[in-house]
Coordinates of C-alpha atoms in Angstrom, one line a residue:
M1 CA -15.5 -129.4 53.0
T2 CA -12.6 -130.0 55.5
S3 CA -13.6 -131.1 59.0
K4 CA -11.6 -130.9 62.2
I5 CA -11.2 -133.9 64.4
P6 CA -9.7 -133.9 67.9
F7 CA -6.4 -135.8 68.0
H8 CA -3.6 -136.2 70.5
G9 CA -4.6 -133.9 73.3
R10 CA -4.4 -130.3 72.0
S11 CA -3.3 -131.2 68.5
W12 CA -5.6 -131.1 65.5
I13 CA -6.1 -132.9 62.2
L14 CA -7.5 -131.6 58.9
C15 CA -9.1 -134.6 57.1
G16 CA -7.6 -135.5 53.8
K17 CA -4.0 -134.3 54.3
L18 CA -3.1 -134.9 57.9
N19 CA -2.2 -131.9 59.9
L20 CA -1.3 -131.8 63.6
L21 CA -0.6 -128.7 65.7
R22 CA 1.4 -129.3 68.8
L23 CA 1.3 -126.5 71.3
R24 CA 3.8 -127.8 73.9
H25 CA 6.6 -125.3 74.5
N26 CA 10.3 -126.1 74.3
P27 CA 12.1 -126.2 77.7
N28 CA 15.5 -126.2 76.0
G29 CA 16.6 -124.1 73.1
T30 CA 18.9 -126.1 70.9
C31 CA 19.4 -129.7 69.7
N32 CA 20.2 -131.5 66.5
A33 CA 17.6 -132.0 63.8
A34 CA 16.9 -135.1 61.7
L35 CA 17.2 -134.0 58.1
M36 CA 16.5 -136.3 55.1
S37 CA 17.5 -136.2 51.4
A38 CA 17.9 -138.6 48.6
L39 CA 20.0 -141.8 48.7
S40 CA 20.6 -143.7 45.5
P41 CA 20.8 -147.5 45.5
D42 CA 24.5 -147.4 44.6
S43 CA 25.5 -144.9 47.4
P44 CA 28.1 -145.9 50.0
M45 CA 26.6 -148.1 52.7
N46 CA 28.1 -146.5 55.9
V47 CA 26.0 -143.4 55.9
F48 CA 24.6 -143.5 59.5
D49 CA 26.3 -143.7 62.8
R50 CA 24.5 -146.7 64.3
N51 CA 26.1 -146.3 67.7
A52 CA 24.8 -142.7 67.9
K53 CA 21.4 -143.8 66.8
L54 CA 21.3 -146.4 69.5
L55 CA 22.2 -143.8 72.1
Q56 CA 19.5 -141.5 70.8
R57 CA 16.9 -144.2 71.0
E58 CA 18.0 -145.3 74.5
R59 CA 17.9 -141.7 75.7
A60 CA 14.4 -141.1 74.2
A61 CA 13.1 -144.4 75.7
K62 CA 14.2 -143.3 79.2
D63 CA 12.4 -140.0 79.0
A64 CA 9.5 -139.9 81.6
N65 CA 7.3 -138.3 79.0
V66 CA 8.2 -140.5 76.1
Q67 CA 4.6 -141.1 75.2
L68 CA 4.3 -137.4 74.2
Y69 CA 6.5 -138.0 71.2
D70 CA 4.6 -141.0 69.8
Y71 CA 2.1 -139.0 67.8
I72 CA 3.7 -139.5 64.3
K73 CA 4.6 -143.2 64.8
D74 CA 1.2 -144.0 66.4
E75 CA -0.6 -142.4 63.4
V76 CA 1.6 -144.3 60.9
G77 CA 1.2 -147.4 62.9
D78 CA -2.6 -147.0 62.7
R79 CA -2.4 -146.7 58.9
L80 CA -0.1 -149.6 58.6
A81 CA -2.4 -151.8 60.8
D82 CA -5.3 -150.9 58.5
R83 CA -3.3 -152.2 55.5
I84 CA -2.6 -155.4 57.4
F85 CA -6.3 -155.9 58.0
D86 CA -7.0 -155.4 54.3
I87 CA -5.1 -158.7 53.7
K88 CA -7.8 -161.4 54.1
R89 CA -5.4 -164.1 55.5
K90 CA -4.4 -165.5 58.8
F91 CA -0.7 -165.2 59.6
G92 CA 0.7 -167.8 62.0
R93 CA 4.1 -166.1 62.8
V94 CA 4.8 -162.4 62.4
L95 CA 7.9 -160.3 63.0
D96 CA 7.5 -156.6 64.0
L97 CA 11.0 -155.4 63.1
G98 CA 12.1 -152.3 65.0
C99 CA 8.8 -152.2 66.9
G100 CA 9.7 -149.3 69.2
R101 CA 6.8 -148.9 71.6
G102 CA 4.6 -151.2 69.6
H103 CA 3.1 -148.6 67.3
V104 CA 1.7 -151.3 65.0
S105 CA 1.6 -154.5 67.1
K106 CA -0.4 -153.1 70.0
R107 CA -3.3 -152.5 67.5
I108 CA -3.3 -156.2 66.3
L109 CA -2.3 -158.1 69.4
K110 CA -5.6 -159.3 70.8
G111 CA -5.3 -163.0 71.6
V112 CA -1.7 -163.2 70.2
R113 CA 1.3 -164.6 72.0
V114 CA 4.2 -162.3 71.9
K115 CA 7.9 -163.0 72.2
K116 CA 10.3 -160.0 72.5
E117 CA 13.9 -160.0 71.3
V118 CA 16.5 -157.2 71.1
I119 CA 18.2 -157.5 67.7
D120 CA 20.1 -155.3 65.3
E121 CA 18.0 -154.5 62.2
E122 CA 21.2 -154.5 60.1
N123 CA 22.3 -158.0 61.2
L124 CA 19.2 -160.2 61.2
S125 CA 20.0 -163.8 62.1
F126 CA 16.6 -165.5 61.8
E127 CA 16.4 -168.9 60.0
S128 CA 15.1 -169.0 56.5
D129 CA 11.3 -169.6 56.0
S130 CA 10.6 -168.5 59.6
F131 CA 7.8 -165.9 59.3
D132 CA 4.5 -165.5 57.5
M133 CA 4.7 -161.8 57.6
V134 CA 7.4 -159.1 58.5
I135 CA 6.2 -155.6 59.3
S136 CA 8.2 -152.5 60.2
C137 CA 7.0 -149.0 61.2
L138 CA 9.4 -146.0 60.8
S139 CA 12.6 -147.9 61.7
L140 CA 14.3 -149.1 58.5
H141 CA 15.2 -145.6 57.2
W142 CA 18.2 -145.6 59.6
I143 CA 19.6 -148.8 58.0
N144 CA 22.9 -148.4 56.2
D145 CA 22.7 -151.6 54.1
L146 CA 19.0 -151.3 53.0
P147 CA 19.4 -153.7 50.0
G148 CA 21.0 -156.3 52.3
C149 CA 18.4 -155.8 55.0
F150 CA 15.6 -156.4 52.4
K151 CA 17.3 -159.6 51.2
R152 CA 17.6 -160.9 54.8
I153 CA 13.9 -160.1 55.4
N154 CA 13.0 -162.0 52.2
S155 CA 15.0 -165.0 53.3
S156 CA 13.3 -165.1 56.7
L157 CA 9.9 -165.2 55.1
K158 CA 8.1 -168.4 54.1
N159 CA 7.0 -168.8 50.5
D160 CA 4.1 -166.4 49.7
G161 CA 5.0 -164.5 52.9
V162 CA 4.4 -160.7 52.9
F163 CA 6.7 -157.8 53.9
M164 CA 5.0 -154.5 54.8
A165 CA 6.8 -151.4 56.0
A166 CA 6.7 -147.7 56.3
V167 CA 9.8 -145.4 56.3
F168 CA 10.4 -141.6 56.2
G169 CA 11.0 -140.5 52.6
G170 CA 13.5 -138.1 51.2
D171 CA 11.1 -135.1 51.2
T172 CA 10.7 -135.3 55.0
L173 CA 11.4 -132.0 56.8
Y174 CA 12.3 -130.1 53.6
E175 CA 11.3 -126.9 55.3
L176 CA 13.7 -127.4 58.1
R177 CA 16.5 -128.6 55.8
S178 CA 16.2 -125.5 53.5
S179 CA 16.0 -123.1 56.4
L180 CA 19.2 -124.4 58.0
Q181 CA 21.0 -124.5 54.7
L182 CA 20.1 -120.9 53.9
A183 CA 21.1 -119.7 57.3
E184 CA 24.5 -121.5 57.2
F185 CA 25.2 -120.4 53.6
E186 CA 24.6 -116.7 54.5
R187 CA 27.1 -116.9 57.4
Y188 CA 29.8 -119.3 56.1
G189 CA 29.4 -119.3 52.3
G190 CA 28.8 -123.1 52.4
I191 CA 26.7 -125.9 53.8
S192 CA 27.8 -128.3 56.5
P193 CA 26.6 -132.0 56.3
H194 CA 23.6 -131.7 58.6
I195 CA 21.6 -134.0 56.3
S196 CA 20.9 -137.6 57.0
P197 CA 20.2 -139.1 53.5
F198 CA 17.2 -141.4 53.2
V199 CA 15.8 -143.4 50.4
Q200 CA 13.5 -141.8 47.7
I201 CA 10.2 -143.5 46.7
R202 CA 11.7 -144.0 43.1
D203 CA 14.4 -146.3 44.6
I204 CA 12.1 -148.5 46.7
G205 CA 10.8 -150.6 43.8
S206 CA 14.3 -151.5 42.5
L207 CA 15.5 -152.3 46.0
L208 CA 12.6 -154.7 46.7
T209 CA 12.9 -156.3 43.2
R210 CA 16.6 -156.9 43.8
A211 CA 15.7 -158.5 47.1
N212 CA 13.5 -161.0 45.2
F213 CA 10.1 -159.5 46.3
T214 CA 7.2 -159.7 43.8
M215 CA 3.7 -158.2 43.4
L216 CA 5.0 -154.9 44.8
T217 CA 2.7 -152.1 46.1
I218 CA 4.4 -148.7 46.9
D219 CA 2.7 -145.4 47.7
T220 CA 3.5 -142.3 49.6
D221 CA 1.6 -140.0 52.0
E222 CA 2.3 -136.8 53.8
I223 CA 1.7 -135.8 57.4
V224 CA 2.0 -132.0 58.0
I225 CA 2.4 -131.0 61.6
G226 CA 2.3 -127.5 63.0
Y227 CA 4.7 -126.2 65.7
P228 CA 4.9 -122.9 67.5
S229 CA 8.5 -122.5 66.1
M230 CA 11.5 -124.4 64.7
F231 CA 12.8 -125.1 68.2
E232 CA 9.7 -127.0 69.3
L233 CA 10.1 -129.1 66.1
M234 CA 13.7 -129.8 66.9
W235 CA 13.0 -130.7 70.5
D236 CA 10.3 -133.2 69.4
L237 CA 12.6 -134.8 66.9
K238 CA 15.0 -135.4 69.7
G239 CA 12.2 -136.9 71.8
M240 CA 11.3 -139.2 68.9
A241 CA 15.0 -140.3 68.5
E242 CA 14.7 -139.0 65.0
N243 CA 17.5 -136.4 65.3
N244 CA 20.5 -136.4 62.9
A245 CA 22.7 -139.5 62.9
A246 CA 24.7 -139.0 59.7
R247 CA 28.2 -140.4 60.2
N248 CA 29.9 -137.2 58.9
R249 CA 27.5 -134.8 60.7
N250 CA 28.5 -131.5 62.3
L251 CA 27.9 -132.0 66.0
H252 CA 27.4 -128.3 66.7
L253 CA 25.3 -125.5 65.2
S254 CA 26.0 -122.0 66.5
R255 CA 23.3 -120.2 68.3
D256 CA 23.4 -117.4 65.7
T257 CA 22.8 -119.9 62.9
L258 CA 19.9 -121.5 64.7
I259 CA 18.2 -118.2 65.4
A260 CA 18.6 -117.2 61.8
A261 CA 17.3 -120.5 60.6
A262 CA 14.2 -120.1 62.8
S263 CA 13.6 -116.7 61.3
I264 CA 14.0 -117.9 57.7
Y265 CA 11.7 -120.9 58.5
N266 CA 9.0 -118.6 59.7
Q267 CA 9.4 -116.1 56.8
L268 CA 9.3 -118.8 54.1
Y269 CA 6.8 -121.3 55.5
G270 CA 5.0 -119.7 58.5
K271 CA 1.3 -119.9 58.6
T272 CA -1.6 -118.6 60.7
K273 CA -4.6 -120.4 62.0
E274 CA -8.2 -119.1 61.9
D275 CA -7.8 -117.8 65.4
N276 CA -4.6 -115.9 64.3
T277 CA -2.3 -118.4 66.1
A278 CA 1.0 -118.4 64.2
F279 CA 2.8 -121.7 63.5
I280 CA 5.3 -123.3 61.2
P281 CA 4.5 -126.5 59.3
A282 CA 6.8 -129.5 59.2
T283 CA 6.2 -132.1 56.4
F284 CA 6.9 -135.8 57.0
Q285 CA 6.8 -137.9 53.9
I286 CA 5.8 -141.5 54.6
I287 CA 6.7 -144.2 52.1
Y288 CA 4.6 -147.4 52.4
M289 CA 5.8 -150.6 50.7
L290 CA 4.4 -154.1 50.3
G291 CA 6.1 -157.1 48.7
W292 CA 5.5 -160.8 48.6
K293 CA 8.0 -163.7 48.6
P294 CA 7.6 -165.6 45.3
D295 CA 5.5 -168.8 45.3
E296 CA 4.1 -171.1 42.6
S297 CA 0.5 -170.3 43.8
Q298 CA 0.8 -166.6 43.0
P299 CA -0.7 -165.2 39.8
K300 CA 1.8 -164.7 37.0
P301 CA 1.8 -162.5 33.9
L302 CA 0.8 -164.1 30.6
R303 CA 3.4 -164.7 27.9
R304 CA 3.9 -162.0 25.3
G305 CA 1.6 -162.4 22.4
T306 CA -1.2 -164.2 24.2
G307 CA -3.4 -161.1 24.6
Q308 CA -6.6 -161.1 22.5
V309 CA -7.1 -157.3 22.4
S310 CA -4.5 -154.9 21.1
L311 CA -3.7 -151.7 22.9
K312 CA -3.8 -149.9 19.6
D313 CA -7.5 -150.5 19.5
L314 CA -8.3 -148.7 22.7
Y315 CA -9.2 -145.5 20.8
R316 CA -12.0 -147.6 19.2
L317 CA -13.4 -148.8 22.5
D318 CA -16.7 -147.1 22.1
Q319 CA -17.2 -148.5 18.6
I320 CA -16.2 -152.0 19.7
V321 CA -18.8 -151.9 22.5
K322 CA -21.5 -150.7 20.1
E323 CA -20.7 -153.5 17.7
S324 CA -20.8 -156.1 20.5
K325 CA -23.6 -158.7 20.1
K326 CA -26.6 -158.2 22.4
I327 CA -27.6 -161.4 24.2
K328 CA -31.3 -161.9 24.3
L329 CA -32.4 -163.1 27.7
D330 CA -35.1 -165.7 28.1
D331 CA -38.1 -165.0 30.3
D332 CA -36.6 -167.3 33.0
D333 CA -33.3 -165.3 33.0
K334 CA -34.9 -161.9 33.4

């Protein structure tokens, strides 16, 4: 049975798959939307306009109501912090890369000395073997040279150091993406480049391996958030500084296209709550990754041929168990 839990003011969550419903209205009709799709490891590096993204982040940070847009990053920060606490080890020096408003660090900072630096994620200049752990929450998906960034993170870690991060995946906002594409295709017979390409979960493993990480753990989660209409969604994306920053983006969407896209969005994906409140869902795919810098102390796979049980005998498992010798316990061992 699904239970409802209060979350983020007037928002709501359905346990299991996270669902939030934001009821705040949009004071301004139009803005750019952050749209994500696949990016292969061999794609050209200069995909994002980093200057535009910096301006978007600065504008969002100066908003008097900036805390209203933290709900996704705070939720992912909580989940990332839980994963950190699952590692039973003390970390002497930790880097929170692209920390934003401290969505992870503020949950783990009790009794910890903090040093703040303004750096560019694409041009890390830390010395080698500097950190015991590097964490990042919803920041690295705007990096152009993600393979190079991972390699520099690996270099900055001490041996047996751990890298843990969360990024938006390629299926994020697929509802918004398809609605805008259909509206534009109906009017112009083609699709403009409104999509900011982000990495797919299938590429993360190879990127981390190429960066010399080992003992990888990669998984994905979805956060589905409800909005009154497409325009509230786009307004919140702007407030999060997650609006489009593709280098070849179209800077203008006509009012007619936006209205048509909102109608298509509602027709294709619109839902109704139990109290007959209409809303549109927006899916955010979160990719979590964990990798360790190699060290001699880490467990290593055995050489080929050293196994004592053949995989071809798995179908005989029940028979093998039955044929196993029973060990008779002495009275003292009972």
